[in-house]
Amino acid sequence: MTRRILIVGAGGFGRGVFGWLEGSPRHRFLHGIGDVAFLDDGAPAAPLLAPIVSTVRGYVPGPRDRVVCAVADPGVRRSLVDLLRGRGARFHTFVDDRAVLGQGVVVGTGAVVCPGVVVSAGARIGDHVQVNFNCSVGHDVVLGAFTTLSPSVNIMGEVQVGESAFFGGSAVVLPRLAVGAGAVVGAGATIRGGVAAGTTVVGSDGRVIAGSGERPVRAVRSS
Ligand SMILES: CC(C)(COP(=O)(O)OP(=O)(O)OC[C@H]1O[C@@H](n2cnc3c(N)ncnc32)[C@H](O)[C@@H]1OP(=O)(O)O)[C@@H](O)C(=O)NCCC(=O)NCCS
């Protein structure tokens, strides 16, 4: 019995995941993937190459189904995963054939790792994390569950990121810093001093535009 993958969200990232799954024959073979379809509560904004087979709310898991949530917003993603888990859905972890994982890297359930990503040795990618294309994740980095890395983010070695953080495209985080849960890092930001939980920072100086702005302690491990 082949597996059916259901991508939650037929938006831009969901369509990307569909194409990357199609372009990952090794992954499809290893996981016995037959067909791929979408779950979405709305109509697609752009043409799809596979059907929307159900709304999220109306979805009833089938025995060969595995679900992967392709919604970029960490909070929305968490609530959809909670809803689906409550229905008994089982989750698929997708690592694109064109991603490179170092020794001892752990990728959590339901996570998505896109083409061109490089993850260095010992990094831990939490459940339902999204690592968009061309990101680099340094050695021994920890990414908390439901965190989102937009394209070309660079998280350097031993950085520790809490749950449900969001990084805009091309953001850079220097080594051994801590980024708290629910933090938002703006596109193109350079983080040199850690980010408190629930805080939004932007720019090359990590200017705080929302939240407390308190600096968290640095991650404790040394290189
Ligand atoms: C950080 C971010 C979430 C802030 O959004 P917001 O809360 O709506 O912020 P605003 O647009 O109201 O801007 C507030 C201030 O921050 C500045 N700012 C916002 N984003 C910035 C960024 N990425 N870099 C530098 N400054 C930024 C604005 O210029 C504004 O400055 P001002 O108060 O001096 O005028 C958003 O700008 C961002 O960078 N999102 C990431 C987008 C992205 O990469 N998506 C992935 C697509 S695949």
GROMACS .gro file of C-alpha atoms and ligand atoms in nm:
model
  271
    1MET     CA    1   0.000   0.000   0.000
    2THR     CA    2   0.158   0.328  -0.106
    3ARG     CA    3   0.144   0.631   0.116
    4ARG     CA    4  -0.066   0.937   0.033
    5ILE     CA    5   0.085   1.269   0.138
    6LEU     CA    6  -0.159   1.548   0.217
    7ILE     CA    7  -0.013   1.897   0.211
    8VAL     CA    8  -0.206   2.131   0.442
    9GLY     CA    9  -0.229   2.468   0.270
   10ALA     CA   10  -0.244   2.516  -0.106
   11GLY     CA   11  -0.075   2.858  -0.093
   12GLY     CA   12   0.268   2.954  -0.215
   13PHE     CA   13   0.466   2.738   0.026
   14GLY     CA   14   0.229   2.444  -0.017
   15ARG     CA   15   0.271   2.456  -0.394
   16GLY     CA   16   0.646   2.471  -0.338
   17VAL     CA   17   0.637   2.162  -0.117
   18PHE     CA   18   0.433   1.980  -0.383
   19GLY     CA   19   0.695   2.054  -0.648
   20TRP     CA   20   0.985   1.963  -0.421
   21LEU     CA   21   0.823   1.630  -0.333
   22GLU     CA   22   0.780   1.562  -0.705
   23GLY     CA   23   1.148   1.647  -0.752
   24SER     CA   24   1.267   1.415  -0.472
   25PRO     CA   25   1.249   1.060  -0.616
   26ARG     CA   26   1.476   0.916  -0.347
   27HIS     CA   27   1.254   1.052  -0.069
   28ARG     CA   28   0.942   0.925  -0.245
   29PHE     CA   29   1.094   0.579  -0.285
   30LEU     CA   30   1.220   0.555   0.075
   31HIS     CA   31   0.881   0.652   0.215
   32GLY     CA   32   0.669   0.457  -0.034
   33ILE     CA   33   0.488   0.769  -0.150
   34GLY     CA   34   0.227   0.712  -0.418
   35ASP     CA   35   0.018   1.024  -0.458
   36VAL     CA   36   0.020   1.377  -0.318
   37ALA     CA   37  -0.283   1.604  -0.267
   38PHE     CA   38  -0.386   1.912  -0.067
   39LEU     CA   39  -0.609   1.998   0.227
   40ASP     CA   40  -0.733   2.356   0.230
   41ASP     CA   41  -1.039   2.539   0.361
   42GLY     CA   42  -1.041   2.787   0.071
   43ALA     CA   43  -1.014   2.797  -0.306
   44PRO     CA   44  -0.659   2.796  -0.449
   45ALA     CA   45  -0.516   3.135  -0.544
   46ALA     CA   46  -0.315   2.978  -0.827
   47PRO     CA   47  -0.356   2.664  -1.041
   48LEU     CA   48  -0.263   2.339  -0.866
   49LEU     CA   49  -0.111   2.023  -1.013
   50ALA     CA   50  -0.300   1.805  -0.762
   51PRO     CA   51  -0.651   1.825  -0.615
   52ILE     CA   52  -0.770   1.969  -0.286
   53VAL     CA   53  -0.934   1.654  -0.151
   54SER     CA   54  -1.090   1.804   0.163
   55THR     CA   55  -1.111   2.104   0.389
   56VAL     CA   56  -0.885   2.085   0.694
   57ARG     CA   57  -1.185   2.086   0.927
   58GLY     CA   58  -1.368   1.817   0.731
   59TYR     CA   59  -1.069   1.587   0.685
   60VAL     CA   60  -1.100   1.228   0.806
   61PRO     CA   61  -0.758   1.053   0.812
   62GLY     CA   62  -0.725   0.741   0.599
   63PRO     CA   63  -0.492   0.449   0.681
   64ARG     CA   64  -0.233   0.535   0.414
   65ASP     CA   65  -0.239   0.912   0.475
   66ARG     CA   66   0.043   1.122   0.617
   67VAL     CA   67   0.000   1.496   0.662
   68VAL     CA   68   0.255   1.774   0.627
   69CYS     CA   69   0.157   2.128   0.724
   70ALA     CA   70   0.283   2.387   0.474
   71VAL     CA   71   0.154   2.704   0.643
   72ALA     CA   72   0.436   2.950   0.715
   73ASP     CA   73   0.289   3.129   1.019
   74PRO     CA   74   0.405   2.935   1.330
   75GLY     CA   75   0.092   3.006   1.534
   76VAL     CA   76  -0.150   2.907   1.257
   77ARG     CA   77   0.059   2.599   1.185
   78ARG     CA   78   0.050   2.492   1.550
   79SER     CA   79  -0.329   2.528   1.571
   80LEU     CA   80  -0.379   2.328   1.248
   81VAL     CA   81  -0.143   2.054   1.368
   82ASP     CA   82  -0.325   2.039   1.705
   83LEU     CA   83  -0.659   2.011   1.524
   84LEU     CA   84  -0.535   1.736   1.293
   85ARG     CA   85  -0.358   1.547   1.571
   86GLY     CA   86  -0.684   1.549   1.764
   87ARG     CA   87  -0.847   1.378   1.465
   88GLY     CA   88  -0.583   1.105   1.470
   89ALA     CA   89  -0.381   1.232   1.172
   90ARG     CA   90  -0.023   1.108   1.135
   91PHE     CA   91   0.246   1.346   1.017
   92HIS     CA   92   0.508   1.322   0.744
   93THR     CA   93   0.861   1.460   0.771
   94PHE     CA   94   0.991   1.590   0.439
   95VAL     CA   95   1.363   1.639   0.372
   96ASP     CA   96   1.419   1.729   0.008
   97ASP     CA   97   1.669   1.511  -0.182
   98ARG     CA   98   1.871   1.827  -0.252
   99ALA     CA   99   1.921   1.921   0.114
  100VAL     CA  100   2.246   1.825   0.287
  101LEU     CA  101   2.235   1.704   0.647
  102GLY     CA  102   2.551   1.664   0.856
  103GLN     CA  103   2.637   1.386   1.097
  104GLY     CA  104   2.397   1.340   1.385
  105VAL     CA  105   2.136   1.586   1.262
  106VAL     CA  106   1.788   1.515   1.402
  107VAL     CA  107   1.478   1.627   1.212
  108GLY     CA  108   1.149   1.625   1.405
  109THR     CA  109   0.814   1.486   1.302
  110GLY     CA  110   0.627   1.694   1.046
  111ALA     CA  111   0.927   1.918   0.970
  112VAL     CA  112   0.998   2.039   0.614
  113VAL     CA  113   1.355   2.088   0.489
  114CYS     CA  114   1.366   2.241   0.141
  115PRO     CA  115   1.613   2.225  -0.151
  116GLY     CA  116   1.949   2.391  -0.107
  117VAL     CA  117   1.941   2.375   0.273
  118VAL     CA  118   2.262   2.277   0.451
  119VAL     CA  119   2.240   2.162   0.813
  120SER     CA  120   2.568   2.109   0.993
  121ALA     CA  121   2.661   1.835   1.238
  122GLY     CA  122   2.463   1.784   1.553
  123ALA     CA  123   2.184   2.032   1.478
  124ARG     CA  124   1.835   1.952   1.605
  125ILE     CA  125   1.535   2.062   1.402
  126GLY     CA  126   1.216   2.041   1.606
  127ASP     CA  127   0.875   1.901   1.520
  128HIS     CA  128   0.684   2.088   1.248
  129VAL     CA  129   0.972   2.329   1.181
  130GLN     CA  130   0.998   2.477   0.829
  131VAL     CA  131   1.341   2.538   0.681
  132ASN     CA  132   1.281   2.712   0.349
  133PHE     CA  133   1.514   2.692   0.051
  134ASN     CA  134   1.884   2.787   0.065
  135CYS     CA  135   1.899   2.823   0.444
  136SER     CA  136   2.207   2.725   0.639
  137VAL     CA  137   2.182   2.588   0.991
  138GLY     CA  138   2.512   2.568   1.178
  139HIS     CA  139   2.652   2.291   1.391
  140ASP     CA  140   2.466   2.207   1.713
  141VAL     CA  141   2.191   2.461   1.649
  142VAL     CA  142   1.856   2.386   1.815
  143LEU     CA  143   1.538   2.500   1.638
  144GLY     CA  144   1.233   2.476   1.862
  145ALA     CA  145   0.911   2.317   1.741
  146PHE     CA  146   0.702   2.516   1.489
  147THR     CA  147   0.978   2.763   1.410
  148THR     CA  148   0.988   2.900   1.052
  149LEU     CA  149   1.302   2.990   0.857
  150SER     CA  150   1.218   3.186   0.538
  151PRO     CA  151   1.446   3.152   0.234
  152SER     CA  152   1.822   3.206   0.271
  153VAL     CA  153   1.827   3.246   0.650
  154ASN     CA  154   2.167   3.179   0.806
  155ILE     CA  155   2.164   3.049   1.165
  156MET     CA  156   2.523   3.009   1.283
  157GLY     CA  157   2.666   2.743   1.512
  158GLU     CA  158   2.521   2.666   1.857
  159VAL     CA  159   2.237   2.915   1.833
  160GLN     CA  160   1.933   2.807   2.035
  161VAL     CA  161   1.590   2.905   1.905
  162GLY     CA  162   1.271   2.861   2.109
  163GLU     CA  163   0.940   2.733   1.980
  164SER     CA  164   0.735   2.915   1.715
  165ALA     CA  165   0.994   3.176   1.623
  166PHE     CA  166   0.975   3.333   1.274
  167PHE     CA  167   1.275   3.444   1.066
  168GLY     CA  168   1.221   3.661   0.757
  169GLY     CA  169   1.418   3.599   0.441
  170SER     CA  170   1.800   3.635   0.454
  171ALA     CA  171   1.811   3.700   0.829
  172VAL     CA  172   2.145   3.615   0.992
  173VAL     CA  173   2.202   3.506   1.353
  174LEU     CA  174   2.559   3.508   1.487
  175PRO     CA  175   2.695   3.206   1.678
  176ARG     CA  176   2.589   3.092   2.025
  177LEU     CA  177   2.304   3.337   2.066
  178ALA     CA  178   1.957   3.260   2.199
  179VAL     CA  179   1.635   3.357   2.021
  180GLY     CA  180   1.328   3.322   2.243
  181ALA     CA  181   1.000   3.150   2.174
  182GLY     CA  182   0.764   3.341   1.949
  183ALA     CA  183   1.029   3.595   1.847
  184VAL     CA  184   1.006   3.752   1.499
  185VAL     CA  185   1.326   3.842   1.315
  186GLY     CA  186   1.274   4.074   1.016
  187ALA     CA  187   1.386   3.999   0.664
  188GLY     CA  188   1.753   4.086   0.622
  189ALA     CA  189   1.818   4.141   0.994
  190THR     CA  190   2.156   4.066   1.147
  191ILE     CA  191   2.123   3.941   1.504
  192ARG     CA  192   2.431   4.003   1.717
  193GLY     CA  193   2.287   4.005   2.069
  194GLY     CA  194   2.009   3.756   2.121
  195VAL     CA  195   1.634   3.812   2.098
  196ALA     CA  196   1.387   3.792   2.387
  197ALA     CA  197   1.078   3.574   2.362
  198GLY     CA  198   0.788   3.739   2.183
  199THR     CA  199   1.001   4.027   2.056
  200THR     CA  200   1.018   4.156   1.695
  201VAL     CA  201   1.356   4.282   1.576
  202VAL     CA  202   1.468   4.428   1.242
  203GLY     CA  203   1.771   4.562   1.062
  204SER     CA  204   2.145   4.524   1.084
  205ASP     CA  205   2.138   4.649   1.444
  206GLY     CA  206   1.854   4.418   1.557
  207ARG     CA  207   1.630   4.715   1.644
  208VAL     CA  208   1.333   4.613   1.862
  209ILE     CA  209   0.999   4.721   1.708
  210ALA     CA  210   0.765   4.513   1.929
  211GLY     CA  211   0.790   4.327   2.260
  212SER     CA  212   1.003   4.378   2.569
  213GLY     CA  213   1.344   4.407   2.405
  214GLU     CA  214   1.512   4.241   2.702
  215ARG     CA  215   1.816   4.047   2.594
  216PRO     CA  216   1.809   3.673   2.675
  217VAL     CA  217   2.121   3.508   2.811
  218ARG     CA  218   2.355   3.364   2.554
  219ALA     CA  219   2.340   2.996   2.477
  220VAL     CA  220   2.574   2.822   2.719
  221ARG     CA  221   2.771   2.577   2.508
  222SER     CA  222   3.106   2.685   2.368
  223SER     CA  223   3.260   2.574   2.039
  224LIG     C1  224   0.964   4.225   1.069
  224LIG     C2  225   0.827   4.234   1.006
  224LIG     C3  226   0.745   4.108   1.045
  224LIG     C4  227   0.761   4.358   1.066
  224LIG     O1  228   0.636   4.373   1.013
  224LIG     P1  229   0.542   4.489   1.078
  224LIG     O2  230   0.520   4.457   1.223
  224LIG     O3  231   0.422   4.496   0.990
  224LIG     O4  232   0.632   4.618   1.075
  224LIG     P2  233   0.608   4.755   0.993
  224LIG     O5  234   0.602   4.727   0.847
  224LIG     O6  235   0.493   4.825   1.058
  224LIG     O7  236   0.742   4.835   1.023
  224LIG     C5  237   0.772   4.886   1.151
  224LIG     C6  238   0.908   4.951   1.143
  224LIG     O8  239   1.007   4.851   1.121
  224LIG     C7  240   1.077   4.875   0.997
  224LIG     N1  241   1.096   4.743   0.935
  224LIG     C8  242   1.001   4.648   0.913
  224LIG     N2  243   1.057   4.539   0.858
  224LIG     C9  244   1.186   4.566   0.842
  224LIG    C10  245   1.294   4.490   0.790
  224LIG     N3  246   1.277   4.364   0.746
  224LIG     N4  247   1.417   4.546   0.790
  224LIG    C11  248   1.436   4.674   0.836
  224LIG     N5  249   1.336   4.751   0.888
  224LIG    C12  250   1.214   4.695   0.890
  224LIG    C13  251   0.985   4.965   0.918
  224LIG     O9  252   1.059   5.042   0.824
  224LIG    C14  253   0.925   5.048   1.026
  224LIG    O10  254   1.021   5.143   1.067
  224LIG     P3  255   0.976   5.289   1.123
  224LIG    O11  256   0.891   5.264   1.245
  224LIG    O12  257   1.106   5.355   1.155
  224LIG    O13  258   0.898   5.353   1.013
  224LIG    C15  259   0.830   4.240   0.850
  224LIG    O14  260   0.865   4.367   0.803
  224LIG    C16  261   0.928   4.138   0.789
  224LIG    O15  262   1.047   4.160   0.772
  224LIG     N6  263   0.869   4.021   0.756
  224LIG    C17  264   0.938   3.912   0.698
  224LIG    C18  265   0.889   3.889   0.553
  224LIG    C19  266   0.948   3.764   0.496
  224LIG    O16  267   1.068   3.749   0.486
  224LIG     N7  268   0.860   3.670   0.462
  224LIG    C20  269   0.901   3.544   0.405
  224LIG    C21  270   0.845   3.528   0.267
  224LIG     S1  271   0.886   3.370   0.199
   0.00000   0.00000   0.00000
